[in-house]
Short mmCIF file of C-alpha atoms and ligand atoms in Angstrom, two decimals:
data_model
loop_
_atom_site.label_atom_id
_atom_site.label_comp_id
_atom_site.label_asym_id
_atom_site.label_seq_id
_atom_site.Cartn_x
_atom_site.Cartn_y
_atom_site.Cartn_z
CA UNK A 1 216.45 15.68 -243.14
CA UNK A 2 214.89 17.73 -240.35
CA UNK A 3 216.96 17.70 -237.11
CA UNK A 4 216.68 18.70 -233.48
CA UNK A 5 219.49 19.20 -230.98
CA UNK A 6 219.07 17.63 -227.54
CA UNK A 7 221.92 17.67 -225.01
CA UNK A 8 224.28 18.75 -227.80
CA UNK A 9 223.38 15.79 -229.98
CA UNK A 10 221.98 16.44 -233.44
CA UNK A 11 219.15 13.99 -233.98
CA UNK A 12 216.56 13.36 -236.73
CA UNK A 13 213.32 15.11 -235.74
CA UNK A 14 211.42 11.81 -235.67
CA UNK A 15 211.87 9.25 -232.91
CA UNK A 16 210.31 5.88 -232.18
CA UNK A 17 207.42 5.67 -229.69
CA UNK A 18 206.83 2.35 -227.92
CA UNK A 19 203.69 2.64 -225.77
CA UNK A 20 201.62 -0.58 -225.97
CA UNK A 21 204.41 -2.44 -227.74
CA UNK A 22 206.12 -5.63 -226.53
CA UNK A 23 203.01 -6.87 -224.75
CA UNK A 24 201.80 -9.51 -227.20
CA UNK A 25 204.11 -12.46 -227.99
CA UNK A 26 202.33 -12.95 -231.33
CA UNK A 27 203.31 -9.52 -232.63
CA UNK A 28 206.74 -9.36 -230.94
CA UNK A 29 208.79 -10.13 -234.07
CA UNK A 30 206.86 -7.70 -236.25
CA UNK A 31 207.39 -5.01 -233.62
CA UNK A 32 211.12 -5.71 -233.57
CA UNK A 33 211.07 -5.36 -237.37
CA UNK A 34 209.14 -2.07 -237.07
CA UNK A 35 211.74 -0.57 -234.72
CA UNK A 36 214.58 -1.79 -236.94
CA UNK A 37 212.94 -0.37 -240.07
CA UNK A 38 213.07 3.05 -238.43
CA UNK A 39 216.64 2.61 -237.12
CA UNK A 40 217.91 1.30 -240.47
CA UNK A 41 216.52 4.43 -242.12
CA UNK A 42 218.63 6.58 -239.80
CA UNK A 43 216.37 7.35 -236.85
CA UNK A 44 218.23 7.39 -233.54
CA UNK A 45 215.77 8.21 -230.76
CA UNK A 46 213.68 5.53 -229.02
CA UNK A 47 211.12 6.63 -226.41
CA UNK A 48 210.09 4.08 -223.81
CA UNK A 49 209.15 3.92 -220.11
CA UNK A 50 209.13 1.55 -217.15
CA UNK A 51 205.36 1.93 -217.21
CA UNK A 52 204.81 0.60 -220.75
CA UNK A 53 203.58 -2.97 -220.43
CA UNK A 54 205.17 -3.09 -216.99
CA UNK A 55 208.64 -3.22 -218.55
CA UNK A 56 207.68 -5.22 -221.63
CA UNK A 57 208.28 -2.29 -224.01
CA UNK A 58 211.78 -1.81 -222.57
CA UNK A 59 212.46 -5.53 -223.05
CA UNK A 60 211.34 -5.26 -226.68
CA UNK A 61 213.63 -2.28 -227.24
CA UNK A 62 216.50 -4.13 -225.52
CA UNK A 63 216.16 -6.92 -228.03
CA UNK A 64 215.61 -4.67 -231.06
CA UNK A 65 218.81 -2.67 -230.50
CA UNK A 66 221.20 -5.56 -229.91
CA UNK A 67 222.91 -5.39 -233.31
CA UNK A 68 223.19 -1.59 -233.40
CA UNK A 69 226.07 0.62 -232.31
CA UNK A 70 224.99 1.94 -228.90
CA UNK A 71 226.61 5.34 -229.41
CA UNK A 72 224.42 5.91 -232.48
CA UNK A 73 221.25 5.43 -230.45
CA UNK A 74 219.52 7.93 -228.18
CA UNK A 75 217.47 5.99 -225.67
CA UNK A 76 214.86 7.67 -223.50
CA UNK A 77 213.09 6.02 -220.60
CA UNK A 78 210.87 7.38 -217.84
CA UNK A 79 210.44 6.93 -214.14
CA UNK A 80 206.93 6.65 -212.68
CA UNK A 81 205.87 9.28 -210.10
CA UNK A 82 205.69 6.68 -207.33
CA UNK A 83 209.33 5.76 -208.00
CA UNK A 84 210.63 9.32 -208.29
CA UNK A 85 212.08 9.54 -204.76
CA UNK A 86 215.77 9.46 -203.81
CA UNK A 87 215.19 6.02 -202.29
CA UNK A 88 213.35 4.37 -205.18
CA UNK A 89 214.62 5.98 -208.37
CA UNK A 90 217.96 4.18 -208.45
CA UNK A 91 216.22 0.81 -208.31
CA UNK A 92 213.86 1.84 -211.11
CA UNK A 93 216.72 3.00 -213.30
CA UNK A 94 218.73 -0.18 -212.66
CA UNK A 95 215.72 -2.28 -213.69
CA UNK A 96 215.14 -0.19 -216.84
CA UNK A 97 218.81 -0.51 -217.84
CA UNK A 98 218.70 -4.26 -217.32
CA UNK A 99 215.58 -4.66 -219.48
CA UNK A 100 217.08 -2.39 -222.13
CA UNK A 101 220.38 -4.31 -221.95
CA UNK A 102 222.44 -1.15 -221.78
CA UNK A 103 224.52 0.59 -219.13
CA UNK A 104 223.29 4.15 -219.58
CA UNK A 105 220.29 6.16 -220.78
CA UNK A 106 220.69 9.15 -223.04
CA UNK A 107 217.73 10.79 -221.36
CA UNK A 108 215.69 9.91 -218.27
CA UNK A 109 212.32 11.62 -217.87
CA UNK A 110 210.11 12.20 -214.86
CA UNK A 111 206.94 10.72 -216.43
CA UNK A 112 204.46 12.99 -214.69
CA UNK A 113 204.27 14.81 -211.38
CA UNK A 114 203.22 12.92 -208.28
CA UNK A 115 203.54 13.45 -204.56
CA UNK A 116 207.35 13.32 -204.21
CA UNK A 117 208.69 16.87 -203.72
CA UNK A 118 209.95 18.16 -207.06
CA UNK A 119 213.27 19.25 -205.52
CA UNK A 120 213.97 15.68 -204.35
CA UNK A 121 213.23 14.20 -207.77
CA UNK A 122 215.39 16.75 -209.56
CA UNK A 123 218.30 16.36 -207.14
CA UNK A 124 218.18 12.59 -207.67
CA UNK A 125 218.02 12.89 -211.47
CA UNK A 126 220.95 15.28 -211.37
CA UNK A 127 222.95 12.90 -209.15
CA UNK A 128 222.33 10.06 -211.62
CA UNK A 129 223.55 12.30 -214.42
CA UNK A 130 226.66 13.29 -212.46
CA UNK A 131 227.38 9.59 -211.89
CA UNK A 132 227.14 8.90 -215.65
CA UNK A 133 224.19 6.51 -215.42
CA UNK A 134 222.12 8.91 -217.50
CA UNK A 135 223.48 11.46 -219.95
CA UNK A 136 220.68 13.97 -219.34
CA UNK A 137 217.34 14.28 -217.59
CA UNK A 138 214.05 15.91 -218.45
CA UNK A 139 210.37 16.06 -217.56
CA UNK A 140 207.07 15.05 -219.11
CA UNK A 141 203.51 16.32 -218.84
CA UNK A 142 204.76 19.59 -217.34
CA UNK A 143 202.74 22.75 -217.98
CA UNK A 144 204.10 26.31 -217.88
CA UNK A 145 203.69 26.66 -214.10
CA UNK A 146 205.51 23.37 -213.54
CA UNK A 147 208.40 24.49 -215.76
CA UNK A 148 208.62 27.82 -213.95
CA UNK A 149 208.70 26.06 -210.59
CA UNK A 150 211.36 23.67 -211.88
CA UNK A 151 213.44 26.56 -213.22
CA UNK A 152 213.69 28.05 -209.71
CA UNK A 153 215.10 24.87 -208.16
CA UNK A 154 218.82 24.19 -207.72
CA UNK A 155 220.03 22.77 -211.07
CA UNK A 156 216.47 22.93 -212.39
CA UNK A 157 217.79 24.75 -215.43
CA UNK A 158 219.71 21.60 -216.40
CA UNK A 159 216.42 20.19 -217.72
CA UNK A 160 217.10 18.85 -221.24
CA UNK A 161 213.53 18.57 -222.58
CA UNK A 162 209.85 18.60 -221.76
CA UNK A 163 207.73 15.84 -223.35
CA UNK A 164 204.07 16.77 -223.81
CA UNK A 165 201.06 15.84 -225.90
CA UNK A 166 201.17 17.88 -229.10
CA UNK A 167 199.59 17.43 -232.49
CA UNK A 168 197.54 19.36 -235.04
CA UNK A 169 194.28 19.04 -233.09
CA UNK A 170 195.86 19.56 -229.64
CA UNK A 171 197.65 22.88 -229.87
CA UNK A 172 197.03 24.34 -226.40
CA UNK A 173 200.74 24.48 -225.49
CA UNK A 174 201.36 26.98 -228.31
CA UNK A 175 199.73 29.68 -226.21
CA UNK A 176 202.35 30.11 -223.49
CA UNK A 177 204.32 26.91 -222.77
CA UNK A 178 206.00 26.54 -226.17
CA UNK A 179 207.06 30.22 -226.33
CA UNK A 180 208.53 29.86 -222.82
CA UNK A 181 210.43 26.73 -223.84
CA UNK A 182 211.75 28.49 -226.94
CA UNK A 183 212.87 31.44 -224.87
CA UNK A 184 214.70 29.12 -222.46
CA UNK A 185 215.99 26.87 -225.26
CA UNK A 186 214.29 23.74 -224.04
CA UNK A 187 213.28 21.41 -226.89
CA UNK A 188 209.83 19.81 -226.93
CA UNK A 189 209.27 16.10 -227.45
CA UNK A 190 205.79 15.85 -228.97
CA UNK A 191 204.02 12.68 -227.90
CA UNK A 192 200.97 11.19 -229.63
CA UNK A 193 201.79 13.25 -232.75
CA UNK A 194 199.18 11.27 -234.69
CA UNK A 195 196.53 11.80 -232.02
CA UNK A 196 196.80 8.06 -231.23
CA UNK A 197 195.68 7.27 -234.80
CA UNK A 198 193.10 4.51 -235.19
CA UNK A 199 192.83 4.00 -231.42
CA UNK A 200 190.88 7.25 -231.09
CA UNK A 201 189.09 6.99 -234.41
CA UNK A 202 191.51 8.71 -236.79
CA UNK A 203 189.73 12.06 -236.57
CA UNK A 204 192.59 14.13 -237.97
CA UNK A 205 193.36 11.61 -240.70
CA UNK A 206 189.79 12.01 -241.97
CA UNK A 207 189.75 15.79 -241.91
CA UNK A 208 189.27 17.26 -245.43
CA UNK A 209 191.96 19.90 -244.85
CA UNK A 210 194.55 17.26 -243.98
CA UNK A 211 193.48 15.13 -246.94
CA UNK A 212 193.76 18.14 -249.27
CA UNK A 213 197.32 18.96 -248.17
CA UNK A 214 198.27 15.28 -248.42
CA UNK A 215 196.97 15.11 -251.99
CA UNK A 216 198.94 18.20 -252.93
CA UNK A 217 202.17 16.62 -251.65
CA UNK A 218 201.28 13.15 -252.97
CA UNK A 219 201.75 12.10 -249.38
CA UNK A 220 199.68 10.19 -246.85
CA UNK A 221 197.72 11.98 -244.16
CA UNK A 222 200.03 10.48 -241.53
CA UNK A 223 203.07 11.99 -243.24
CA UNK A 224 201.39 15.38 -243.26
CA UNK A 225 200.43 15.16 -239.57
CA UNK A 226 204.03 14.36 -238.65
CA UNK A 227 205.50 16.96 -241.01
CA UNK A 228 203.25 19.55 -239.36
CA UNK A 229 204.49 18.71 -235.84
CA UNK A 230 208.17 18.90 -236.79
CA UNK A 231 208.01 21.94 -239.04
CA UNK A 232 208.85 24.20 -236.08
CA UNK A 233 212.43 24.20 -234.82
CA UNK A 234 213.43 22.08 -231.84
CA UNK A 235 210.43 19.75 -231.83
CA UNK A 236 210.95 15.98 -231.92
CA UNK A 237 207.89 13.86 -232.78
CA UNK A 238 207.77 10.28 -231.51
CA UNK A 239 205.03 8.37 -233.37
CA UNK A 240 204.40 4.77 -232.38
CA UNK A 241 203.95 2.10 -234.99
CA UNK A 242 204.10 -1.67 -234.66
CA UNK A 243 204.11 -1.99 -238.43
CA UNK A 244 207.26 -1.87 -240.63
CA UNK A 245 205.06 -0.66 -243.49
CA UNK A 246 203.66 2.23 -241.47
CA UNK A 247 207.19 3.16 -240.46
CA UNK A 248 208.26 3.36 -244.11
CA UNK A 249 205.33 5.70 -244.58
CA UNK A 250 206.11 7.84 -241.51
CA UNK A 251 209.81 8.22 -242.31
CA UNK A 252 208.98 10.23 -245.42
CA UNK A 253 207.64 13.01 -243.19
CA UNK A 254 211.24 14.09 -242.61
CA UNK A 255 211.48 15.10 -246.27
CA UNK A 256 208.20 17.06 -246.52
CA UNK A 257 208.33 20.81 -246.35
CA UNK A 258 204.94 22.39 -245.77
CA UNK A 259 204.43 25.67 -247.61
CA UNK A 260 202.79 28.71 -245.97
CA UNK A 261 199.67 27.95 -248.05
CA UNK A 262 199.54 24.41 -246.61
CA UNK A 263 199.91 25.72 -243.08
CA UNK A 264 197.06 28.13 -243.70
CA UNK A 265 194.74 25.36 -244.84
CA UNK A 266 195.59 23.29 -241.77
CA UNK A 267 195.30 26.31 -239.50
CA UNK A 268 191.77 27.03 -240.71
CA UNK A 269 190.70 23.51 -239.79
CA UNK A 270 192.64 23.49 -236.51
CA UNK A 271 193.13 27.07 -235.23
CA UNK A 272 195.87 27.93 -232.79
CA UNK A 273 194.81 28.62 -229.18
CA UNK A 274 193.66 32.11 -228.27
CA UNK A 275 193.83 31.65 -224.51
CA UNK A 276 195.53 29.39 -222.00
CA UNK A 277 194.11 25.88 -222.01
CA UNK A 278 194.63 23.15 -219.40
CA UNK A 279 197.51 20.88 -220.40
CA UNK A 280 196.25 17.92 -222.44
CA UNK A 281 197.41 14.56 -221.12
CA UNK A 282 196.96 10.90 -222.10
N1 NAP B 301 205.22 11.01 -221.86
C1 NAP B 301 203.98 10.57 -221.89
O1 NAP B 301 203.22 10.71 -220.92
C2 NAP B 301 203.48 9.88 -223.13
C3 NAP B 301 202.09 9.69 -223.31
C4 NAP B 301 201.66 9.09 -224.49
C5 NAP B 301 202.59 8.67 -225.44
N2 NAP B 301 203.93 8.84 -225.21
C6 NAP B 301 204.95 8.38 -226.20
O2 NAP B 301 204.59 8.85 -227.48
C7 NAP B 301 204.48 7.77 -228.39
C8 NAP B 301 203.48 8.05 -229.49
O3 NAP B 301 202.20 8.34 -228.98
P1 NAP B 301 200.98 7.30 -229.06
O4 NAP B 301 201.50 5.91 -229.12
O5 NAP B 301 200.07 7.68 -227.96
O6 NAP B 301 200.20 7.68 -230.38
P2 NAP B 301 200.54 8.13 -231.88
O7 NAP B 301 201.96 7.92 -232.21
O8 NAP B 301 199.95 9.47 -232.06
O9 NAP B 301 199.63 7.11 -232.69
C9 NAP B 301 199.90 5.73 -232.68
C10 NAP B 301 198.84 5.03 -233.53
O10 NAP B 301 198.96 5.47 -234.90
C11 NAP B 301 199.05 4.32 -235.75
N3 NAP B 301 199.93 4.65 -236.88
C12 NAP B 301 201.22 5.05 -236.83
N4 NAP B 301 201.70 5.29 -238.08
C13 NAP B 301 200.67 5.02 -238.93
C14 NAP B 301 200.55 5.05 -240.35
N5 NAP B 301 201.57 5.43 -241.12
N6 NAP B 301 199.37 4.68 -240.89
C15 NAP B 301 198.31 4.29 -240.10
N7 NAP B 301 198.38 4.25 -238.75
C16 NAP B 301 199.55 4.60 -238.17
C17 NAP B 301 199.60 3.21 -234.90
O11 NAP B 301 199.15 1.97 -235.37
P3 NAP B 301 200.18 0.83 -235.89
O12 NAP B 301 200.98 0.43 -234.70
O13 NAP B 301 199.28 -0.23 -236.41
O14 NAP B 301 201.02 1.46 -236.96
C18 NAP B 301 198.99 3.52 -233.53
O15 NAP B 301 197.70 2.98 -233.43
C19 NAP B 301 204.11 6.61 -227.47
O16 NAP B 301 204.25 5.36 -228.10
C20 NAP B 301 205.03 6.86 -226.31
O17 NAP B 301 206.36 6.44 -226.62
C21 NAP B 301 204.38 9.46 -224.09
#
């Protein structure tokens, strides 16, 4: 099974996304079952945020994890930019912990940059870590310049991860951000690894190159898209699925090893960037 190491914890390279989950009472039980399908198969990371459904995704996760050993889980949540001040962040974290029914987060992320000075946000995150309320902190939607600015701040180099949009058709960060993160040993959490799937019309899933590689591996296109994201070291992909069946499908991606010939086929359809591109964001 493919692994990544975050804050000295060895974790399966797939985690559980939760955006747009927990919002519909009619699908609540199926969504609980989807999360548990992934956890029962050995996944440990769950990615959520105070933003998702205004706390509803965190409530869903809180219920889904009740019968699991907390120390086996790696729970990520995120603070909104407007709550990222010294004054407001503690209240946000307390509310997230309550909804998640836990007393600590494994990782707390600054969801995206807003108007609070970065130094204030980082000092507050670090204080929460020192107090044991969070085990580590990181950032999200940071580009190279943001990471370089962060790195210069007091304790900025304690950043545990950066979480950015990354998938086969959105490769801009390979130009300079990913090499910088590798050099500084900062893992990437790749969000929307399926390009949001059916929501945005399944473009990648219908691409002949992806279909060809899937046929060769007797795999589904979704498995290939995930296997591609996690084939590089220190990248964790966090697909979202509300369906237990889709999760059974996605889990197999951890076992797929793409050959150089496969990578070449995919690369021809989706070339790597040749210049710096603006950071892609959802
Ligand atoms: N930090 C940030 O700013 C940020 C931004 C965006 C996302 N995220 C995180 O990243 C997670 C994943 O990104 P995402 O939700 O945007 O998109 P995604 O994981 O790329 O795609 C999700 C879509 O793919 C479908 N899907 C998943 N597995 C499938 C399968 N095997 N077969 C067919 N369809 C499948 C899902 O439908 P079903 O539910 O029907 O399976 C859903 O519609 C989020 O949930 C969130 O936790 C973070």
